[in-house]
Structure formats: C-alpha cells, structure tokens
Amino acid sequence: MDTRNTSVPPHASSAVADGPRHPRANRRPRVRPPAAGPAGVVHDNVRHTTRFTVIGNHLAQHDALSLLAIGLGVHIQSLPPGARVDIKTLAHRFPEGATRIAAALRELEAYGYLRRVRERTPAGRIVTRTISCNQPAAPRHHTSTLPDLLRPPARSARTVDATDPDASHATPDTHPEPTRPTRPTPPARPARPAPRKKRPLPAVPQPGYPAPDLLQAATDLLTDLRVHDPRLLLSACDTAHLAPGVAAWLERDVPPAAVTHALISDLPPEGPRRPAALLAHRLTAKLPPPPPFHAPAAPPPVVHPLQTCDGCDRAFRSPEPGTHCAECRAAVPSAAAPLRDRSRTPHPDDL
C-alpha cells in the first residue's frame, strides 16, 4: 500500500475529439480555475481636473436600459445647458439612425432620465423643453418604485468586529454621514398668458348729414375694395365702423373712384397687418377739405305761354287765356278792368 505505482497517470485523460461523447457532457459548463493574476478589466485611471462630467453608476450600469440608451444618456448629461438634443441633431451627430435614437430617448424618458415639458413663449408659440435628470426620483411611465440598481448604495456606519485581532487598534468612524442633497423641485409651469385684447380701431370722420342712401353707398364702396386687392377683405363690424368716414368723403363731392384710389394706393408690399386700421387712418389723414361755398343762383324769369288777344287776334304772352293785349286794353279801358279784378298780379305788358 505504501508503494507508489509509477505507471498510473497523474490525472484522467481527456476525451478524444473524434470519439463518442457522453450525453451529459455539455449540460454544465466547465469552470475555469482561477488565474494566477487578477481577472477582468484593469483600470488605468488618471484624475481629471478639467472637462469632465460626473455620471452615476445607476445610469452607467443600468440593468434595464440598452447600451445605446446608456451611451446617449451619458452624452446628454455631458452637454452644456441649451444644447440641442432633438432627434434630427443627434442623428446628424452619431451614425445611428433616427429610429434607434428615438427609441433610446423613449427609454431614458421612461426611467426618468429625460423629461419633456411643453411651454408657451412670450410670443405665444408652444415649444418643448427637454430636461436631463442625473438623479431620477421615479420612472415617469411606471407606477412601481425604482429598481435597486437605480438607488445609490447607502453608506453604512463603520463597525468593529470583536474577533478581529486588530479590533483594539481600530477606531470607529465618528464623522457624521453627509446628508444627501435633496433634488430641487422643478420650477412651476408658467401660467398661460391672457390673450391680448384687440386694440380698437381709430376714429373716422363723421358726415354732416348721415343719410341712409349716403351710408349705403359708402358701405358698397368698402365692400368692393376686396375686388381691387384681396388683402382688403373687411368684416361686417369693420365695414360698419368705416362707412361714416367714407360717407364724409362722398359728402364733400369726392367721386367714388377717387375715394377707392386714395384707400388702396401705396399699400405695403407684405400687406397690412390690420386692413381696417390702415383704412381708418387714411380716411382721417387724407380727408379733403369741404367744397367751396357757392351763393345760390337767382331763379330764372317766368316765361308765360302765348295767348291770342280777343280783340285783335294777335299773339301775346299771358298767364291766362281769354284776355286782351296791351293795345286793346289801352284802347278799351273797360276791357282791362275785369282782367285786373281777376288777376292778382299785374300783367307784364302793364309794367
């Protein structure tokens, strides 16, 4: 028993590659013996002093995010504030396509590393703000709590083992644990600005005698302006406001064609922002003076029709038939008396 058999091999021989294999040969992987040196990655670190970004292991070692999402999250956290991180910009920056980048952004948003907020600018436009979170509190689209990998490991107080031979020389850590900074609350979403009140139209001249026919002619003139320029399409309310101003022009003996030319000439190339306000300004600024005063002309003289004299059958002018001419009345005074009694006005021939 104490004699060593030198013919026995030191270990079992391996199976021949071409020979039959046991049915359970590949069910359990072989465990490699531990190497002599340290296994895995070896870090050759140099301390950064400039141009570096602190990235948490909860993102760099996330067990649910894809590699593209982790790398994209690291890239976004390293960007300065105000950098564009839309899909088009990222697709132009990296070789991945827009579809893969959009899927990675959705992953980061689902786990709280990105947050998109819609805001209204002072000019009234609605824009989308992308907020990058380096310490997400909870997933945005999940009701469950964060996985344990997302939470930073809690620092436990240093303990002293009584069985440790060096326990008598170990000193407990009396320094208090630094408190974790609380996550700042996001700024409140600005309230929607109240819609700006529309400024009233400028006042227009008023006619001296606003006759219905005059106002209707002014309304028809304003309605026809869109035929000359489609940009001068007016609403019913604006037309009613401007009609008295046009009536004041027509009342001053200005032809309708001249009024139309004064309103539509020399418009800005880009078009008026408020056509009604521009027309109201022109009606006031270009109002012509009233026409000059003309004294009323004397009425024309009255011309009586021709009548036939009953005495001499000659024609003469008289307001009534059956009378005598001036010569017959002078010759026969009795013939003129009844005429003077019947007529209240003197005969022209008697003057």
mmCIF file of C-alpha atoms in Angstrom:
data_model
loop_
_atom_site.group_PDB
_atom_site.id
_atom_site.type_symbol
_atom_site.label_atom_id
_atom_site.label_comp_id
_atom_site.label_asym_id
_atom_site.label_seq_id
_atom_site.Cartn_x
_atom_site.Cartn_y
_atom_site.Cartn_z
ATOM 1 C CA MET A 1 0.000 0.000 0.000
ATOM 2 C CA ASP A 2 2.824 2.359 0.700
ATOM 3 C CA THR A 3 4.483 1.580 -2.618
ATOM 4 C CA ARG A 4 3.752 4.228 -5.277
ATOM 5 C CA ASN A 5 2.705 2.866 -8.641
ATOM 6 C CA THR A 6 4.608 4.855 -11.161
ATOM 7 C CA SER A 7 2.566 3.511 -14.092
ATOM 8 C CA VAL A 8 -0.628 5.275 -13.008
ATOM 9 C CA PRO A 9 -1.188 8.546 -14.901
ATOM 10 C CA PRO A 10 -1.208 11.722 -12.738
ATOM 11 C CA HIS A 11 -4.748 12.706 -13.944
ATOM 12 C CA ALA A 12 -7.562 11.335 -16.064
ATOM 13 C CA SER A 13 -7.027 11.584 -19.781
ATOM 14 C CA SER A 14 -9.287 13.890 -21.775
ATOM 15 C CA ALA A 15 -11.793 12.522 -24.241
ATOM 16 C CA VAL A 16 -10.758 12.068 -27.842
ATOM 17 C CA ALA A 17 -12.199 14.690 -30.135
ATOM 18 C CA ASP A 18 -13.400 12.161 -32.745
ATOM 19 C CA GLY A 19 -14.677 9.565 -30.240
ATOM 20 C CA PRO A 20 -18.200 9.228 -28.804
ATOM 21 C CA ARG A 21 -19.224 11.828 -26.221
ATOM 22 C CA HIS A 22 -21.282 11.345 -23.098
ATOM 23 C CA PRO A 23 -24.865 12.581 -23.351
ATOM 24 C CA ARG A 24 -24.387 14.893 -20.341
ATOM 25 C CA ALA A 25 -21.012 16.170 -21.433
ATOM 26 C CA ASN A 26 -22.301 19.673 -22.426
ATOM 27 C CA ARG A 27 -25.028 20.212 -19.841
ATOM 28 C CA ARG A 28 -22.882 22.072 -17.343
ATOM 29 C CA PRO A 29 -20.188 24.494 -18.470
ATOM 30 C CA ARG A 30 -16.734 23.944 -17.245
ATOM 31 C CA VAL A 31 -15.491 26.214 -14.530
ATOM 32 C CA ARG A 32 -12.099 27.563 -15.336
ATOM 33 C CA PRO A 33 -9.667 27.514 -12.490
ATOM 34 C CA PRO A 34 -8.833 30.905 -11.044
ATOM 35 C CA ALA A 35 -5.992 32.582 -12.810
ATOM 36 C CA ALA A 36 -2.820 33.461 -11.052
ATOM 37 C CA GLY A 37 -3.301 37.226 -11.533
ATOM 38 C CA PRO A 38 -6.394 39.493 -11.244
ATOM 39 C CA ALA A 39 -9.125 38.602 -13.759
ATOM 40 C CA GLY A 40 -11.333 41.064 -15.720
ATOM 41 C CA VAL A 41 -10.750 44.664 -16.636
ATOM 42 C CA VAL A 42 -7.864 46.606 -15.174
ATOM 43 C CA HIS A 43 -8.329 50.383 -14.820
ATOM 44 C CA ASP A 44 -5.526 52.772 -15.604
ATOM 45 C CA ASN A 45 -7.123 55.940 -14.211
ATOM 46 C CA VAL A 46 -5.805 59.488 -14.312
ATOM 47 C CA ARG A 47 -7.565 62.110 -12.229
ATOM 48 C CA HIS A 48 -9.465 64.658 -14.301
ATOM 49 C CA THR A 49 -9.088 68.308 -13.471
ATOM 50 C CA THR A 50 -10.927 69.919 -16.407
ATOM 51 C CA ARG A 51 -13.577 68.963 -18.956
ATOM 52 C CA PHE A 52 -15.181 66.063 -17.099
ATOM 53 C CA THR A 53 -18.703 65.065 -16.107
ATOM 54 C CA VAL A 54 -19.802 63.072 -13.064
ATOM 55 C CA ILE A 55 -22.037 60.186 -14.165
ATOM 56 C CA GLY A 56 -23.778 57.947 -11.622
ATOM 57 C CA ASN A 57 -23.357 54.189 -11.756
ATOM 58 C CA HIS A 58 -27.128 53.846 -11.672
ATOM 59 C CA LEU A 59 -27.037 55.048 -15.275
ATOM 60 C CA ALA A 60 -23.711 53.657 -16.463
ATOM 61 C CA GLN A 61 -24.527 50.166 -15.068
ATOM 62 C CA HIS A 62 -28.295 50.178 -15.568
ATOM 63 C CA ASP A 63 -29.603 46.646 -15.992
ATOM 64 C CA ALA A 64 -32.728 47.567 -17.991
ATOM 65 C CA LEU A 65 -31.552 50.257 -20.395
ATOM 66 C CA SER A 66 -29.991 49.344 -23.702
ATOM 67 C CA LEU A 67 -26.381 50.152 -24.436
ATOM 68 C CA LEU A 68 -27.462 52.841 -26.892
ATOM 69 C CA ALA A 69 -29.731 54.446 -24.285
ATOM 70 C CA ILE A 70 -26.963 54.408 -21.653
ATOM 71 C CA GLY A 71 -24.456 55.973 -24.033
ATOM 72 C CA LEU A 72 -26.992 58.543 -25.204
ATOM 73 C CA GLY A 73 -27.846 59.415 -21.597
ATOM 74 C CA VAL A 74 -24.159 59.906 -20.780
ATOM 75 C CA HIS A 75 -23.752 62.107 -23.881
ATOM 76 C CA ILE A 76 -26.756 64.282 -22.987
ATOM 77 C CA GLN A 77 -25.567 64.780 -19.392
ATOM 78 C CA SER A 78 -22.186 65.919 -20.669
ATOM 79 C CA LEU A 79 -23.658 68.650 -22.881
ATOM 80 C CA PRO A 80 -23.790 72.279 -21.721
ATOM 81 C CA PRO A 81 -27.168 73.880 -20.957
ATOM 82 C CA GLY A 82 -29.025 74.986 -24.053
ATOM 83 C CA ALA A 83 -27.535 72.341 -26.390
ATOM 84 C CA ARG A 84 -29.974 70.831 -28.890
ATOM 85 C CA VAL A 85 -30.838 67.181 -28.219
ATOM 86 C CA ASP A 86 -33.618 66.626 -30.718
ATOM 87 C CA ILE A 87 -33.700 63.516 -32.874
ATOM 88 C CA LYS A 88 -32.546 65.303 -36.023
ATOM 89 C CA THR A 89 -29.498 66.834 -34.314
ATOM 90 C CA LEU A 90 -28.491 63.563 -32.642
ATOM 91 C CA ALA A 91 -28.935 61.590 -35.874
ATOM 92 C CA HIS A 92 -26.643 64.054 -37.633
ATOM 93 C CA ARG A 93 -24.074 63.736 -34.832
ATOM 94 C CA PHE A 94 -23.998 59.902 -34.477
ATOM 95 C CA PRO A 95 -24.066 57.102 -37.059
ATOM 96 C CA GLU A 96 -27.228 55.558 -35.549
ATOM 97 C CA GLY A 97 -30.407 56.352 -37.407
ATOM 98 C CA ALA A 98 -33.315 58.447 -36.244
ATOM 99 C CA THR A 99 -35.413 55.373 -35.379
ATOM 100 C CA ARG A 100 -32.862 53.915 -32.945
ATOM 101 C CA ILE A 101 -32.140 57.301 -31.386
ATOM 102 C CA ALA A 102 -35.866 57.930 -30.877
ATOM 103 C CA ALA A 103 -36.224 54.530 -29.174
ATOM 104 C CA ALA A 104 -33.274 55.305 -26.876
ATOM 105 C CA LEU A 105 -34.776 58.673 -25.939
ATOM 106 C CA ARG A 106 -38.049 56.964 -25.053
ATOM 107 C CA GLU A 107 -36.143 54.555 -22.811
ATOM 108 C CA LEU A 108 -34.437 57.412 -20.969
ATOM 109 C CA GLU A 109 -37.758 59.201 -20.608
ATOM 110 C CA ALA A 110 -39.463 56.068 -19.269
ATOM 111 C CA TYR A 111 -36.864 55.673 -16.493
ATOM 112 C CA GLY A 112 -36.834 59.338 -15.534
ATOM 113 C CA TYR A 113 -33.525 60.437 -17.065
ATOM 114 C CA LEU A 114 -35.310 62.743 -19.507
ATOM 115 C CA ARG A 115 -38.378 64.893 -19.037
ATOM 116 C CA ARG A 116 -40.142 66.834 -21.752
ATOM 117 C CA VAL A 117 -42.208 69.881 -20.816
ATOM 118 C CA ARG A 118 -44.306 71.997 -23.164
ATOM 119 C CA GLU A 119 -44.114 75.727 -22.517
ATOM 120 C CA ARG A 120 -45.552 78.839 -24.112
ATOM 121 C CA THR A 121 -43.093 81.575 -25.061
ATOM 122 C CA PRO A 122 -43.896 85.286 -24.551
ATOM 123 C CA ALA A 123 -44.551 85.469 -28.298
ATOM 124 C CA GLY A 124 -47.326 82.879 -27.975
ATOM 125 C CA ARG A 125 -45.540 79.895 -29.525
ATOM 126 C CA ILE A 126 -45.604 76.470 -27.820
ATOM 127 C CA VAL A 127 -42.161 74.811 -27.559
ATOM 128 C CA THR A 128 -40.969 71.546 -25.993
ATOM 129 C CA ARG A 129 -38.208 71.752 -23.378
ATOM 130 C CA THR A 130 -36.032 68.679 -22.746
ATOM 131 C CA ILE A 131 -34.822 68.374 -19.141
ATOM 132 C CA SER A 132 -31.991 65.946 -18.320
ATOM 133 C CA CYS A 133 -32.098 64.433 -14.803
ATOM 134 C CA ASN A 134 -28.923 62.918 -13.368
ATOM 135 C CA GLN A 135 -30.807 61.649 -10.278
ATOM 136 C CA PRO A 136 -34.254 60.481 -11.350
ATOM 137 C CA ALA A 137 -36.627 60.055 -8.451
ATOM 138 C CA ALA A 138 -39.082 57.637 -10.078
ATOM 139 C CA PRO A 139 -39.899 56.358 -13.550
ATOM 140 C CA ARG A 140 -42.295 58.633 -15.359
ATOM 141 C CA HIS A 141 -44.324 55.877 -17.015
ATOM 142 C CA HIS A 142 -44.109 53.220 -14.280
ATOM 143 C CA THR A 143 -46.117 53.020 -11.084
ATOM 144 C CA SER A 144 -43.659 50.738 -9.327
ATOM 145 C CA THR A 145 -40.644 52.039 -7.472
ATOM 146 C CA LEU A 146 -37.205 52.273 -8.976
ATOM 147 C CA PRO A 147 -35.092 49.143 -9.154
ATOM 148 C CA ASP A 148 -32.443 48.764 -6.509
ATOM 149 C CA LEU A 149 -29.777 49.458 -9.071
ATOM 150 C CA LEU A 150 -31.145 52.953 -9.646
ATOM 151 C CA ARG A 151 -30.832 53.886 -5.979
ATOM 152 C CA PRO A 152 -27.325 54.849 -4.852
ATOM 153 C CA PRO A 153 -25.992 52.479 -2.191
ATOM 154 C CA ALA A 154 -26.454 53.769 1.339
ATOM 155 C CA ARG A 155 -23.299 54.326 3.296
ATOM 156 C CA SER A 156 -23.382 52.234 6.471
ATOM 157 C CA ALA A 157 -21.554 53.190 9.628
ATOM 158 C CA ARG A 158 -18.199 51.512 10.227
ATOM 159 C CA THR A 159 -18.445 48.600 12.657
ATOM 160 C CA VAL A 160 -15.752 46.900 14.732
ATOM 161 C CA ASP A 161 -15.569 43.130 14.837
ATOM 162 C CA ALA A 162 -14.701 41.800 18.302
ATOM 163 C CA THR A 163 -12.977 38.734 16.833
ATOM 164 C CA ASP A 164 -10.649 40.872 14.749
ATOM 165 C CA PRO A 165 -7.189 40.850 16.294
ATOM 166 C CA ASP A 166 -6.742 44.457 15.236
ATOM 167 C CA ALA A 167 -10.068 45.495 16.723
ATOM 168 C CA SER A 168 -8.402 47.075 19.698
ATOM 169 C CA HIS A 169 -6.486 49.407 17.442
ATOM 170 C CA ALA A 170 -9.433 50.259 15.167
ATOM 171 C CA THR A 171 -11.230 53.468 15.850
ATOM 172 C CA PRO A 172 -14.884 53.862 14.968
ATOM 173 C CA ASP A 173 -15.863 56.445 12.408
ATOM 174 C CA THR A 174 -17.229 59.310 14.414
ATOM 175 C CA HIS A 175 -17.774 61.599 11.426
ATOM 176 C CA PRO A 176 -21.470 62.008 10.644
ATOM 177 C CA GLU A 177 -22.681 60.710 7.344
ATOM 178 C CA PRO A 178 -23.071 63.539 4.833
ATOM 179 C CA THR A 179 -26.662 64.204 4.037
ATOM 180 C CA ARG A 180 -27.725 63.570 0.502
ATOM 181 C CA PRO A 181 -28.715 66.771 -1.246
ATOM 182 C CA THR A 182 -32.392 66.904 -1.955
ATOM 183 C CA ARG A 183 -33.488 67.095 -5.503
ATOM 184 C CA PRO A 184 -34.588 70.614 -6.351
ATOM 185 C CA THR A 185 -38.218 70.884 -7.204
ATOM 186 C CA PRO A 186 -38.821 71.726 -10.833
ATOM 187 C CA PRO A 187 -39.986 75.271 -11.472
ATOM 188 C CA ALA A 188 -43.687 75.734 -11.659
ATOM 189 C CA ARG A 189 -45.090 75.798 -15.113
ATOM 190 C CA PRO A 190 -45.789 79.395 -16.068
ATOM 191 C CA ALA A 191 -49.415 80.276 -16.279
ATOM 192 C CA ARG A 192 -50.850 80.703 -19.722
ATOM 193 C CA PRO A 193 -50.738 84.385 -20.581
ATOM 194 C CA ALA A 194 -54.086 86.023 -21.032
ATOM 195 C CA PRO A 195 -54.964 86.732 -24.659
ATOM 196 C CA ARG A 196 -54.129 90.242 -25.694
ATOM 197 C CA LYS A 197 -57.123 92.490 -26.004
ATOM 198 C CA LYS A 198 -57.656 93.692 -29.537
ATOM 199 C CA ARG A 199 -56.972 97.393 -29.870
ATOM 200 C CA PRO A 200 -59.964 99.435 -31.034
ATOM 201 C CA LEU A 201 -59.932 100.938 -34.485
ATOM 202 C CA PRO A 202 -59.054 104.628 -34.859
ATOM 203 C CA ALA A 203 -61.908 107.100 -35.103
ATOM 204 C CA VAL A 204 -63.072 108.129 -38.573
ATOM 205 C CA PRO A 205 -64.643 111.395 -39.787
ATOM 206 C CA GLN A 206 -68.406 111.673 -39.496
ATOM 207 C CA PRO A 207 -70.676 113.098 -42.201
ATOM 208 C CA GLY A 208 -72.707 116.209 -41.543
ATOM 209 C CA TYR A 209 -75.950 114.589 -42.740
ATOM 210 C CA PRO A 210 -75.752 110.766 -42.457
ATOM 211 C CA ALA A 211 -78.491 109.977 -44.926
ATOM 212 C CA PRO A 212 -79.282 106.254 -45.371
ATOM 213 C CA ASP A 213 -78.537 106.400 -49.106
ATOM 214 C CA LEU A 214 -75.167 108.017 -48.442
ATOM 215 C CA LEU A 215 -74.189 105.373 -45.864
ATOM 216 C CA GLN A 216 -75.298 102.578 -48.190
ATOM 217 C CA ALA A 217 -73.122 103.982 -50.988
ATOM 218 C CA ALA A 218 -70.165 104.114 -48.571
ATOM 219 C CA THR A 219 -70.774 100.505 -47.485
ATOM 220 C CA ASP A 220 -70.876 99.336 -51.104
ATOM 221 C CA LEU A 221 -67.576 101.125 -51.800
ATOM 222 C CA LEU A 222 -65.864 99.414 -48.844
ATOM 223 C CA THR A 223 -67.236 96.021 -49.876
ATOM 224 C CA ASP A 224 -65.805 96.428 -53.397
ATOM 225 C CA LEU A 225 -62.270 97.044 -52.099
ATOM 226 C CA ARG A 226 -61.558 93.296 -51.973
ATOM 227 C CA VAL A 227 -62.142 93.187 -55.735
ATOM 228 C CA HIS A 228 -59.182 95.531 -56.233
ATOM 229 C CA ASP A 229 -56.983 93.906 -53.539
ATOM 230 C CA PRO A 230 -57.930 90.592 -51.813
ATOM 231 C CA ARG A 231 -55.953 91.658 -48.728
ATOM 232 C CA LEU A 232 -58.558 94.352 -48.026
ATOM 233 C CA LEU A 233 -61.262 91.878 -47.057
ATOM 234 C CA LEU A 234 -63.170 93.559 -44.217
ATOM 235 C CA SER A 235 -65.533 92.118 -41.657
ATOM 236 C CA ALA A 236 -69.067 93.393 -41.186
ATOM 237 C CA CYS A 237 -68.097 95.123 -37.925
ATOM 238 C CA ASP A 238 -65.130 96.902 -39.551
ATOM 239 C CA THR A 239 -67.259 97.935 -42.518
ATOM 240 C CA ALA A 240 -69.874 99.474 -40.227
ATOM 241 C CA HIS A 241 -67.131 101.397 -38.410
ATOM 242 C CA LEU A 242 -65.550 102.741 -41.608
ATOM 243 C CA ALA A 243 -68.746 103.559 -43.525
ATOM 244 C CA PRO A 244 -69.282 107.018 -41.902
ATOM 245 C CA GLY A 245 -65.716 108.002 -42.838
ATOM 246 C CA VAL A 246 -66.314 107.136 -46.492
ATOM 247 C CA ALA A 247 -69.646 108.953 -46.342
ATOM 248 C CA ALA A 248 -67.831 112.084 -45.152
ATOM 249 C CA TRP A 249 -65.663 111.897 -48.287
ATOM 250 C CA LEU A 250 -68.648 111.417 -50.597
ATOM 251 C CA GLU A 251 -70.430 114.291 -48.867
ATOM 252 C CA ARG A 252 -67.553 116.554 -49.894
ATOM 253 C CA ASP A 253 -68.198 115.897 -53.588
ATOM 254 C CA VAL A 254 -65.317 113.393 -53.938
ATOM 255 C CA PRO A 255 -66.041 110.827 -56.686
ATOM 256 C CA PRO A 256 -66.203 107.175 -55.542
ATOM 257 C CA ALA A 257 -63.298 106.272 -57.860
ATOM 258 C CA ALA A 258 -61.116 108.896 -56.180
ATOM 259 C CA VAL A 259 -62.017 107.525 -52.723
ATOM 260 C CA THR A 260 -61.095 103.988 -53.803
ATOM 261 C CA HIS A 261 -57.769 105.155 -55.235
ATOM 262 C CA ALA A 262 -56.892 107.009 -52.027
ATOM 263 C CA LEU A 263 -57.595 103.890 -49.916
ATOM 264 C CA ILE A 264 -55.847 101.182 -51.975
ATOM 265 C CA SER A 265 -52.819 103.027 -53.391
ATOM 266 C CA ASP A 266 -49.294 102.597 -51.989
ATOM 267 C CA LEU A 267 -50.039 99.612 -49.745
ATOM 268 C CA PRO A 268 -47.029 97.913 -48.055
ATOM 269 C CA PRO A 269 -45.603 95.010 -50.119
ATOM 270 C CA GLU A 270 -46.102 92.469 -47.318
ATOM 271 C CA GLY A 271 -49.694 93.573 -46.868
ATOM 272 C CA PRO A 272 -51.328 95.460 -43.993
ATOM 273 C CA ARG A 273 -51.456 93.634 -40.659
ATOM 274 C CA ARG A 274 -54.800 95.245 -39.819
ATOM 275 C CA PRO A 275 -56.502 96.435 -43.016
ATOM 276 C CA ALA A 276 -59.332 98.155 -41.144
ATOM 277 C CA ALA A 277 -56.924 100.194 -39.008
ATOM 278 C CA LEU A 278 -54.963 101.276 -42.104
ATOM 279 C CA LEU A 279 -58.136 102.367 -43.898
ATOM 280 C CA ALA A 280 -59.339 104.267 -40.826
ATOM 281 C CA HIS A 281 -56.033 106.123 -40.664
ATOM 282 C CA ARG A 282 -56.167 107.038 -44.340
ATOM 283 C CA LEU A 283 -59.768 108.226 -44.123
ATOM 284 C CA THR A 284 -58.747 110.610 -41.354
ATOM 285 C CA ALA A 285 -55.297 111.694 -42.571
ATOM 286 C CA LYS A 286 -56.285 112.247 -46.227
ATOM 287 C CA LEU A 287 -59.702 113.820 -45.643
ATOM 288 C CA PRO A 288 -60.112 116.543 -48.308
ATOM 289 C CA PRO A 289 -61.434 119.991 -47.407
ATOM 290 C CA PRO A 290 -65.102 120.772 -47.929
ATOM 291 C CA PRO A 291 -66.057 122.176 -51.316
ATOM 292 C CA PRO A 292 -66.080 125.999 -51.694
ATOM 293 C CA PHE A 293 -69.286 127.851 -50.859
ATOM 294 C CA HIS A 294 -71.369 128.960 -53.839
ATOM 295 C CA ALA A 295 -74.167 131.517 -53.405
ATOM 296 C CA PRO A 296 -77.492 130.233 -54.694
ATOM 297 C CA ALA A 297 -78.230 131.469 -58.211
ATOM 298 C CA ALA A 298 -81.200 133.720 -58.885
ATOM 299 C CA PRO A 299 -84.254 131.878 -60.092
ATOM 300 C CA PRO A 300 -84.838 132.135 -63.843
ATOM 301 C CA PRO A 301 -87.517 134.580 -65.045
ATOM 302 C CA VAL A 302 -91.007 133.229 -65.564
ATOM 303 C CA VAL A 303 -91.953 132.870 -69.226
ATOM 304 C CA HIS A 304 -95.730 132.828 -69.807
ATOM 305 C CA PRO A 305 -97.263 130.948 -72.704
ATOM 306 C CA LEU A 306 -98.527 132.664 -75.824
ATOM 307 C CA GLN A 307 -102.169 133.663 -75.810
ATOM 308 C CA THR A 308 -104.462 135.117 -78.554
ATOM 309 C CA CYS A 309 -105.939 138.518 -77.953
ATOM 310 C CA ASP A 310 -109.731 138.505 -78.066
ATOM 311 C CA GLY A 311 -109.815 141.966 -79.602
ATOM 312 C CA CYS A 312 -107.196 141.942 -82.357
ATOM 313 C CA ASP A 313 -106.334 138.214 -82.611
ATOM 314 C CA ARG A 314 -102.678 138.931 -82.115
ATOM 315 C CA ALA A 315 -100.422 136.658 -80.066
ATOM 316 C CA PHE A 316 -99.029 137.848 -76.793
ATOM 317 C CA ARG A 317 -97.751 136.231 -73.593
ATOM 318 C CA SER A 318 -100.158 135.993 -70.700
ATOM 319 C CA PRO A 319 -100.647 133.590 -67.765
ATOM 320 C CA GLU A 320 -104.342 133.114 -68.577
ATOM 321 C CA PRO A 321 -106.220 132.727 -71.840
ATOM 322 C CA GLY A 322 -109.176 134.902 -72.897
ATOM 323 C CA THR A 323 -107.504 138.257 -72.245
ATOM 324 C CA HIS A 324 -106.619 141.282 -74.329
ATOM 325 C CA CYS A 325 -103.243 142.537 -75.337
ATOM 326 C CA ALA A 326 -101.816 145.762 -74.042
ATOM 327 C CA GLU A 327 -103.018 147.845 -77.050
ATOM 328 C CA CYS A 328 -106.560 146.576 -76.778
ATOM 329 C CA ARG A 329 -106.669 147.238 -73.092
ATOM 330 C CA ALA A 330 -105.389 150.778 -73.648
ATOM 331 C CA ALA A 331 -107.997 151.414 -76.340
ATOM 332 C CA VAL A 332 -110.856 149.913 -74.399
ATOM 333 C CA PRO A 333 -110.355 150.712 -70.660
ATOM 334 C CA SER A 334 -113.411 148.674 -69.710
ATOM 335 C CA ALA A 335 -111.746 145.523 -71.064
ATOM 336 C CA ALA A 336 -108.774 145.866 -68.767
ATOM 337 C CA ALA A 337 -110.851 146.334 -65.604
ATOM 338 C CA PRO A 338 -112.178 142.786 -65.395
ATOM 339 C CA LEU A 339 -108.662 141.474 -66.049
ATOM 340 C CA ARG A 340 -107.263 143.482 -63.187
ATOM 341 C CA ASP A 341 -110.010 142.191 -60.942
ATOM 342 C CA ARG A 342 -109.434 138.554 -61.888
ATOM 343 C CA SER A 343 -105.663 138.659 -61.774
ATOM 344 C CA ARG A 344 -103.874 139.403 -58.541
ATOM 345 C CA THR A 345 -100.536 140.029 -60.275
ATOM 346 C CA PRO A 346 -100.017 142.870 -62.762
ATOM 347 C CA HIS A 347 -99.802 141.958 -66.399
ATOM 348 C CA PRO A 348 -96.283 142.128 -67.884
ATOM 349 C CA ASP A 349 -97.439 144.475 -70.586
ATOM 350 C CA ASP A 350 -98.870 146.843 -67.988
ATOM 351 C CA LEU A 351 -95.469 147.385 -66.362
#
